[in-house]
PDB file of N, CA, C and O in Angstrom:
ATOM      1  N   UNK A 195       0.840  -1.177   0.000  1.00  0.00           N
ATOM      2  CA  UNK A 195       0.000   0.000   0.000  1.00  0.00           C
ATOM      3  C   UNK A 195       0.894   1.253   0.000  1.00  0.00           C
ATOM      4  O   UNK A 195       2.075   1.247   0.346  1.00  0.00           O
ATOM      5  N   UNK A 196       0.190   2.350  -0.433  1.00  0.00           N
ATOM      6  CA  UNK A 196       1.444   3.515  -0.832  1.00  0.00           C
ATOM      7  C   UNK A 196       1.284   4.432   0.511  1.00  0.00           C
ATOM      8  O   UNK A 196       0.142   4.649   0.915  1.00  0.00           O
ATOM      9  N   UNK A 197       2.317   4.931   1.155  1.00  0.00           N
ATOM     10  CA  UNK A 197       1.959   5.735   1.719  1.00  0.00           C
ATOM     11  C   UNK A 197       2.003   6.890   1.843  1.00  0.00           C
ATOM     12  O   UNK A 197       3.144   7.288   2.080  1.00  0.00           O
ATOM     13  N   UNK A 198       0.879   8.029   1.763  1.00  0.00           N
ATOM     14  CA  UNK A 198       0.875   9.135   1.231  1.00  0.00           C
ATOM     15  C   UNK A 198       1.686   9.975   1.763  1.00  0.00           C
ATOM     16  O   UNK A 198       2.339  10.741   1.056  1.00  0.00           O
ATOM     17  N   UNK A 199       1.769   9.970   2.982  1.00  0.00           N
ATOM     18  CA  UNK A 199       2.579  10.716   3.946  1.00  0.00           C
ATOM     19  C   UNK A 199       4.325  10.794   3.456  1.00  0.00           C
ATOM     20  O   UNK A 199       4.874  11.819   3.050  1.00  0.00           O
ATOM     21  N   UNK A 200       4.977   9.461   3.615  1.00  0.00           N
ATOM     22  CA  UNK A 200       5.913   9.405   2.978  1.00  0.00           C
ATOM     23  C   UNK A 200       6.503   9.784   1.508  1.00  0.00           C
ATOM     24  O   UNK A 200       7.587  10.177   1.078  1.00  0.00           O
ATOM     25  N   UNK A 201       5.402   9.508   1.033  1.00  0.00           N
ATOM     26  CA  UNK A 201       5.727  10.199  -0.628  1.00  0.00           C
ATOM     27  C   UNK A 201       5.383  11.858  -1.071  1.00  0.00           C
ATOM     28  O   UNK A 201       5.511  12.489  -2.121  1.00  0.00           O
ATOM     29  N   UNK A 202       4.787  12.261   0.568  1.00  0.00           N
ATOM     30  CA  UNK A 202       4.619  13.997   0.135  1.00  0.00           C
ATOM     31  C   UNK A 202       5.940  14.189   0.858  1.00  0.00           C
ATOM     32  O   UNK A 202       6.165  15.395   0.959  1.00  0.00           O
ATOM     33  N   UNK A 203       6.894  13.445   1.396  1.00  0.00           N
ATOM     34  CA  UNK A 203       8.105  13.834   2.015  1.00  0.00           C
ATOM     35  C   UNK A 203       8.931  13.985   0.780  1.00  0.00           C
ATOM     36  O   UNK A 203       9.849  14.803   0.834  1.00  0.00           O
ATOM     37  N   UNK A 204       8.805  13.540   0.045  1.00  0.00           N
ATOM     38  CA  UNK A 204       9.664  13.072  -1.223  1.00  0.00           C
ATOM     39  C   UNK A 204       9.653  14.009  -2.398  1.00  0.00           C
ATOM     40  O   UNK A 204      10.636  14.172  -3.121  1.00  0.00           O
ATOM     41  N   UNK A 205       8.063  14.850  -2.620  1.00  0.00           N
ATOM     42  CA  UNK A 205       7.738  15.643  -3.589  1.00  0.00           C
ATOM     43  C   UNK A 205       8.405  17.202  -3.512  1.00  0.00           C
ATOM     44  O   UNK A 205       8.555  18.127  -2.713  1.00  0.00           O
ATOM     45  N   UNK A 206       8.735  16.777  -5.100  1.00  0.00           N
ATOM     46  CA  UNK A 206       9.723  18.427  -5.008  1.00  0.00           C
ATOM     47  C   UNK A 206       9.094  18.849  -6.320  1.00  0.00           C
ATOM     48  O   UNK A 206       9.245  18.185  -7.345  1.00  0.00           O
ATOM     49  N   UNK A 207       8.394  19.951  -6.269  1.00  0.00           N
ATOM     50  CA  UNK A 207       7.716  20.962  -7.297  1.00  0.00           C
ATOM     51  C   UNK A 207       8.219  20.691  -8.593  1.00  0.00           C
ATOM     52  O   UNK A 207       9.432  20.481  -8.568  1.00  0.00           O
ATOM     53  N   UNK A 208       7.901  20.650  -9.286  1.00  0.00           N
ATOM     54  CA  UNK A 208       8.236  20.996 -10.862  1.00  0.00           C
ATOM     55  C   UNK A 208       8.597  22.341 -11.170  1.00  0.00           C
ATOM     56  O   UNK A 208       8.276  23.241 -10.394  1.00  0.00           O
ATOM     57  N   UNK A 209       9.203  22.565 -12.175  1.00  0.00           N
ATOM     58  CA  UNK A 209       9.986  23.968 -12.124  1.00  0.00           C
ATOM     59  C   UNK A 209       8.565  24.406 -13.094  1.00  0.00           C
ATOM     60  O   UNK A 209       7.948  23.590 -13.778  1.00  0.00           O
ATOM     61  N   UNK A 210       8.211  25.903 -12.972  1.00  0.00           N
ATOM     62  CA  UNK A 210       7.233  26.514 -13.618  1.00  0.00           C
ATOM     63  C   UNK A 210       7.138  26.950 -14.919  1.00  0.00           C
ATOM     64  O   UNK A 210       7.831  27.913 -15.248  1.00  0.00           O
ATOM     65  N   UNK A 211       6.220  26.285 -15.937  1.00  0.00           N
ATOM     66  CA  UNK A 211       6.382  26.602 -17.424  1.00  0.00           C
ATOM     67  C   UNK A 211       7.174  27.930 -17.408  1.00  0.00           C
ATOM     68  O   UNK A 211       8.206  27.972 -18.077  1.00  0.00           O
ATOM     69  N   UNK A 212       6.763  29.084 -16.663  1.00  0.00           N
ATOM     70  CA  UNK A 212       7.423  30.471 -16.751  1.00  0.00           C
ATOM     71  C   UNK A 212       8.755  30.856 -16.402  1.00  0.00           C
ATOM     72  O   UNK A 212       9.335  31.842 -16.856  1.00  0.00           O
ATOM     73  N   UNK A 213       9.287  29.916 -15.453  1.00  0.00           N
ATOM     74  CA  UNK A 213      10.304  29.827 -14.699  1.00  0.00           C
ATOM     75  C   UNK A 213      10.961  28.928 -16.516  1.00  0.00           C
ATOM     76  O   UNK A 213      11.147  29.767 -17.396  1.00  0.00           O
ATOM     77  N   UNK A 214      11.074  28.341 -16.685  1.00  0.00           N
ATOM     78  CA  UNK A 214      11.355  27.476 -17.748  1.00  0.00           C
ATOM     79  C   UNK A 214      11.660  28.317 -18.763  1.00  0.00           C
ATOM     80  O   UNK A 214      12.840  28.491 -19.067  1.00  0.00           O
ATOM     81  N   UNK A 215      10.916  28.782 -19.247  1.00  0.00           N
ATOM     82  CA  UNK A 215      10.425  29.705 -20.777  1.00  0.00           C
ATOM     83  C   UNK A 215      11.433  31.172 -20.632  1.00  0.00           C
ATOM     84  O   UNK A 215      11.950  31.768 -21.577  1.00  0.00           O
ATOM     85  N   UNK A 216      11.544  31.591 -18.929  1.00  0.00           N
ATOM     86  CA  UNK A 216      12.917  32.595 -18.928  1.00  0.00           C
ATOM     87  C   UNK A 216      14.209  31.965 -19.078  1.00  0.00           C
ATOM     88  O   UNK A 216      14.981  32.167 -20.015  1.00  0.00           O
ATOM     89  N   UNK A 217      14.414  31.127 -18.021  1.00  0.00           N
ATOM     90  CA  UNK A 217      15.418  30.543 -18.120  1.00  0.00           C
ATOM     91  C   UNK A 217      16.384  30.171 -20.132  1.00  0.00           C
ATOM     92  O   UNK A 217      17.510  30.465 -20.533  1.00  0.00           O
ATOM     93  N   UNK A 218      15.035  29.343 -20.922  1.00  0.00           N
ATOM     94  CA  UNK A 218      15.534  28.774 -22.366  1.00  0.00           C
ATOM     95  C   UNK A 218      15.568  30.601 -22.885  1.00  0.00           C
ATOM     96  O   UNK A 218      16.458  30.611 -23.735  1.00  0.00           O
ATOM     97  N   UNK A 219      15.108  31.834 -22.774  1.00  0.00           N
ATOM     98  CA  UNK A 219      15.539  32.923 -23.586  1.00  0.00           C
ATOM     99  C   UNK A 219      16.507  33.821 -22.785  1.00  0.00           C
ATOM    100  O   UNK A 219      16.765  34.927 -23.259  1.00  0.00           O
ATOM    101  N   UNK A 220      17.004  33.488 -21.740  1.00  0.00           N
ATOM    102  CA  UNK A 220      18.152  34.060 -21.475  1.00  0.00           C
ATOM    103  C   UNK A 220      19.373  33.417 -21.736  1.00  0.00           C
ATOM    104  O   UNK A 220      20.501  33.911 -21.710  1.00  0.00           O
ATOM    105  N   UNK A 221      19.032  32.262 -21.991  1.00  0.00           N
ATOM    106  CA  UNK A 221      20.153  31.166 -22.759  1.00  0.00           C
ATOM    107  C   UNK A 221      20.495  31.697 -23.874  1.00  0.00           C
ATOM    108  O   UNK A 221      19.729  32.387 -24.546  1.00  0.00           O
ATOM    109  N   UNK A 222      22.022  31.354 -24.277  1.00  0.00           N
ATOM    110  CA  UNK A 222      22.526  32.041 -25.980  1.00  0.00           C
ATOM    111  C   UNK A 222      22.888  30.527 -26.756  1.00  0.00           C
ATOM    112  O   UNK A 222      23.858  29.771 -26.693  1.00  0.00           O
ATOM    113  N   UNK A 223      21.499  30.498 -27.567  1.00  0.00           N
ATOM    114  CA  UNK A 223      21.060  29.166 -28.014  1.00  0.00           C
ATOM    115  C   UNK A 223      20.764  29.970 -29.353  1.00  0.00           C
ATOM    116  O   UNK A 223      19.852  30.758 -29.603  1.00  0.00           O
ATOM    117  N   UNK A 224      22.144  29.387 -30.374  1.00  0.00           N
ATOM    118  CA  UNK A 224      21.796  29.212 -31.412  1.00  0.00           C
ATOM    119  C   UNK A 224      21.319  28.612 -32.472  1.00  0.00           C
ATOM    120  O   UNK A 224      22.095  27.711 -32.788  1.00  0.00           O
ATOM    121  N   UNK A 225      20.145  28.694 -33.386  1.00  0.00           N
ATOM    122  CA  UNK A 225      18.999  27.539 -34.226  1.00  0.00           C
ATOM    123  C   UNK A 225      19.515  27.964 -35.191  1.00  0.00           C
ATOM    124  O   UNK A 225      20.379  28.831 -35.059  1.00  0.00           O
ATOM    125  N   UNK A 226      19.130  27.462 -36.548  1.00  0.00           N
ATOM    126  CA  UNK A 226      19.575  27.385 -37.584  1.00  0.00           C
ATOM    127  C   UNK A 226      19.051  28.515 -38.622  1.00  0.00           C
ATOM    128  O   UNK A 226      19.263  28.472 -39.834  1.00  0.00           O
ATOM    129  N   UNK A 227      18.361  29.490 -37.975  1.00  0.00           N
ATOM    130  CA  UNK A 227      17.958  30.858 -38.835  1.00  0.00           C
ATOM    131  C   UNK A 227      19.303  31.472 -38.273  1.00  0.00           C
ATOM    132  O   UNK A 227      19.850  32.226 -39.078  1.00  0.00           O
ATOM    133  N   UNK A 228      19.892  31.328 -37.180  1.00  0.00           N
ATOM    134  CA  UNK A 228      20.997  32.471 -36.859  1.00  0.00           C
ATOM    135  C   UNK A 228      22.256  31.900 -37.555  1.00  0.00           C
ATOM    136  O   UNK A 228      23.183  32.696 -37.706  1.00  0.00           O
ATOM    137  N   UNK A 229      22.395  30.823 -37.932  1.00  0.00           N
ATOM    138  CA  UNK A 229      23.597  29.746 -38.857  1.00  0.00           C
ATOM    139  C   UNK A 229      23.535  30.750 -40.140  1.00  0.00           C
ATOM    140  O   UNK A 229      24.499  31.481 -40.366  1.00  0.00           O
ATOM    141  N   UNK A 230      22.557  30.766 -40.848  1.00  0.00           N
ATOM    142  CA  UNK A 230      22.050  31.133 -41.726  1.00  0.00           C
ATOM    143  C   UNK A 230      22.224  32.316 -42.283  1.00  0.00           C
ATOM    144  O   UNK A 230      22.844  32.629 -43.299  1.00  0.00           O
ATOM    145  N   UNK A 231      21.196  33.391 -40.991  1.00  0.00           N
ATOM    146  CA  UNK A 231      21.847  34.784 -41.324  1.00  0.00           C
ATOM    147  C   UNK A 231      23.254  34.926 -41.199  1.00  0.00           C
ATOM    148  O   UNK A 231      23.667  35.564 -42.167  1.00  0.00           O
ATOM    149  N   UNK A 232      24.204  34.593 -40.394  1.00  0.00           N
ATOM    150  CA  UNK A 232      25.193  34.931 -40.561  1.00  0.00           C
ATOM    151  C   UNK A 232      26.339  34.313 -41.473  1.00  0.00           C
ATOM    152  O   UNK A 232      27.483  34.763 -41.543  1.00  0.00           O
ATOM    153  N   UNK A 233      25.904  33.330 -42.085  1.00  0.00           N
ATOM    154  CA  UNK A 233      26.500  32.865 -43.527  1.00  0.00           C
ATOM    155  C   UNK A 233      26.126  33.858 -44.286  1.00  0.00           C
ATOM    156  O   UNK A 233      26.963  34.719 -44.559  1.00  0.00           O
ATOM    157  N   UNK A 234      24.951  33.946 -44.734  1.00  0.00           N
ATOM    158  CA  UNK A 234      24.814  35.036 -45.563  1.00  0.00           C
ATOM    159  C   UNK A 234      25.087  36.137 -45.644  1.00  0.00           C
ATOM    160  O   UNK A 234      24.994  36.712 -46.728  1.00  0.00           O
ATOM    161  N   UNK A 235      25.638  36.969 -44.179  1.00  0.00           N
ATOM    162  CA  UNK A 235      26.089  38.322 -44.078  1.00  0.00           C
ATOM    163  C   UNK A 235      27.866  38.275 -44.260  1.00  0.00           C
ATOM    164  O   UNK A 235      28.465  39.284 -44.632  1.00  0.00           O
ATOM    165  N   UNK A 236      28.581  36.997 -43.952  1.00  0.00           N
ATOM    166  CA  UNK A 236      29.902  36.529 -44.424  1.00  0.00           C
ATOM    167  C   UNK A 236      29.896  36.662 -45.675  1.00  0.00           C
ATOM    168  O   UNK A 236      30.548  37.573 -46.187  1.00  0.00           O
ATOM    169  N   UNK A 237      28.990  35.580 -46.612  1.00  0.00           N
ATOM    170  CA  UNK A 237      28.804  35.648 -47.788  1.00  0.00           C
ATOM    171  C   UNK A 237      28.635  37.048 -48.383  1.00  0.00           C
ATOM    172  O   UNK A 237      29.260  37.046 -49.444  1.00  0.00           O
ATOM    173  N   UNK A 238      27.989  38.417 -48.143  1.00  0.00           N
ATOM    174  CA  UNK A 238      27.455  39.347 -49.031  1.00  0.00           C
ATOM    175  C   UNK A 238      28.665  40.542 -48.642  1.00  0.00           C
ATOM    176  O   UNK A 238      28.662  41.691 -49.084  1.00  0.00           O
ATOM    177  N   UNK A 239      29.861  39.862 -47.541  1.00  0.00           N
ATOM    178  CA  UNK A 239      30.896  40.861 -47.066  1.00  0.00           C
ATOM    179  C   UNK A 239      31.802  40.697 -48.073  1.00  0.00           C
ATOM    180  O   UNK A 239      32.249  41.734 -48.564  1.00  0.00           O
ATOM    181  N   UNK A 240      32.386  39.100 -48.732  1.00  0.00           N
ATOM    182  CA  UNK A 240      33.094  39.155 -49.613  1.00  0.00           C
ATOM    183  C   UNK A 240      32.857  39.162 -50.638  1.00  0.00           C
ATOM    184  O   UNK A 240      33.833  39.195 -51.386  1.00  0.00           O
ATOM    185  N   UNK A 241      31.519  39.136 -51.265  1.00  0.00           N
ATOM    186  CA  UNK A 241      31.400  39.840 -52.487  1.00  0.00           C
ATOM    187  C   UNK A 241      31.520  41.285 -52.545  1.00  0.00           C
ATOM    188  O   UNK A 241      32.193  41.759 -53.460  1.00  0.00           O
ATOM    189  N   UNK A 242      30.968  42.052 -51.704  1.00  0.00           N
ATOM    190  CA  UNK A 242      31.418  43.369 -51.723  1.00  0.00           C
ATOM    191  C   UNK A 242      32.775  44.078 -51.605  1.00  0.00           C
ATOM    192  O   UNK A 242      33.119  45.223 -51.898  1.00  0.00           O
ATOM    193  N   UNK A 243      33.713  42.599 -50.868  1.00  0.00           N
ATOM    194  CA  UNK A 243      34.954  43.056 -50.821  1.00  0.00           C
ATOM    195  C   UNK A 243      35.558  42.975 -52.702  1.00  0.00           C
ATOM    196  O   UNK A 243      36.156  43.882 -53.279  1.00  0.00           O
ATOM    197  N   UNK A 244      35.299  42.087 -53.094  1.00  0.00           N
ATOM    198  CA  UNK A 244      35.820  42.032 -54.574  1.00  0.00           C
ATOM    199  C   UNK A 244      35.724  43.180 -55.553  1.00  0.00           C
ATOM    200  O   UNK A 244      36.158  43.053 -56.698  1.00  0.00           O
TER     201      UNK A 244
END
């Protein structure tokens, strides 16, 4: 049989979608639109250098 008592000793909160959602945009997490733009701004530097 489970006992409830003991297993609310045990329970530790889940971290909060909001708490979460700051945390991943204060992170410097780069995806593959920022790969991208900045190939392409490499790319359009040395053609202009020519």
């Amino acid at each position: 049989m489970i006992d409830f008592e003991e297993e609310l000793k045990k329970f530790k909160p889940a971290m909060e979608v909001e708490d979460a959602a700051d945390i991943i945009r204060r992170s410097d997490l780069t995806d593959m639109i920022d790969i991208m733009k900045k190939l392409t701004e490499e790319n359009a530097e040395r053609k202009d250098r020519r």
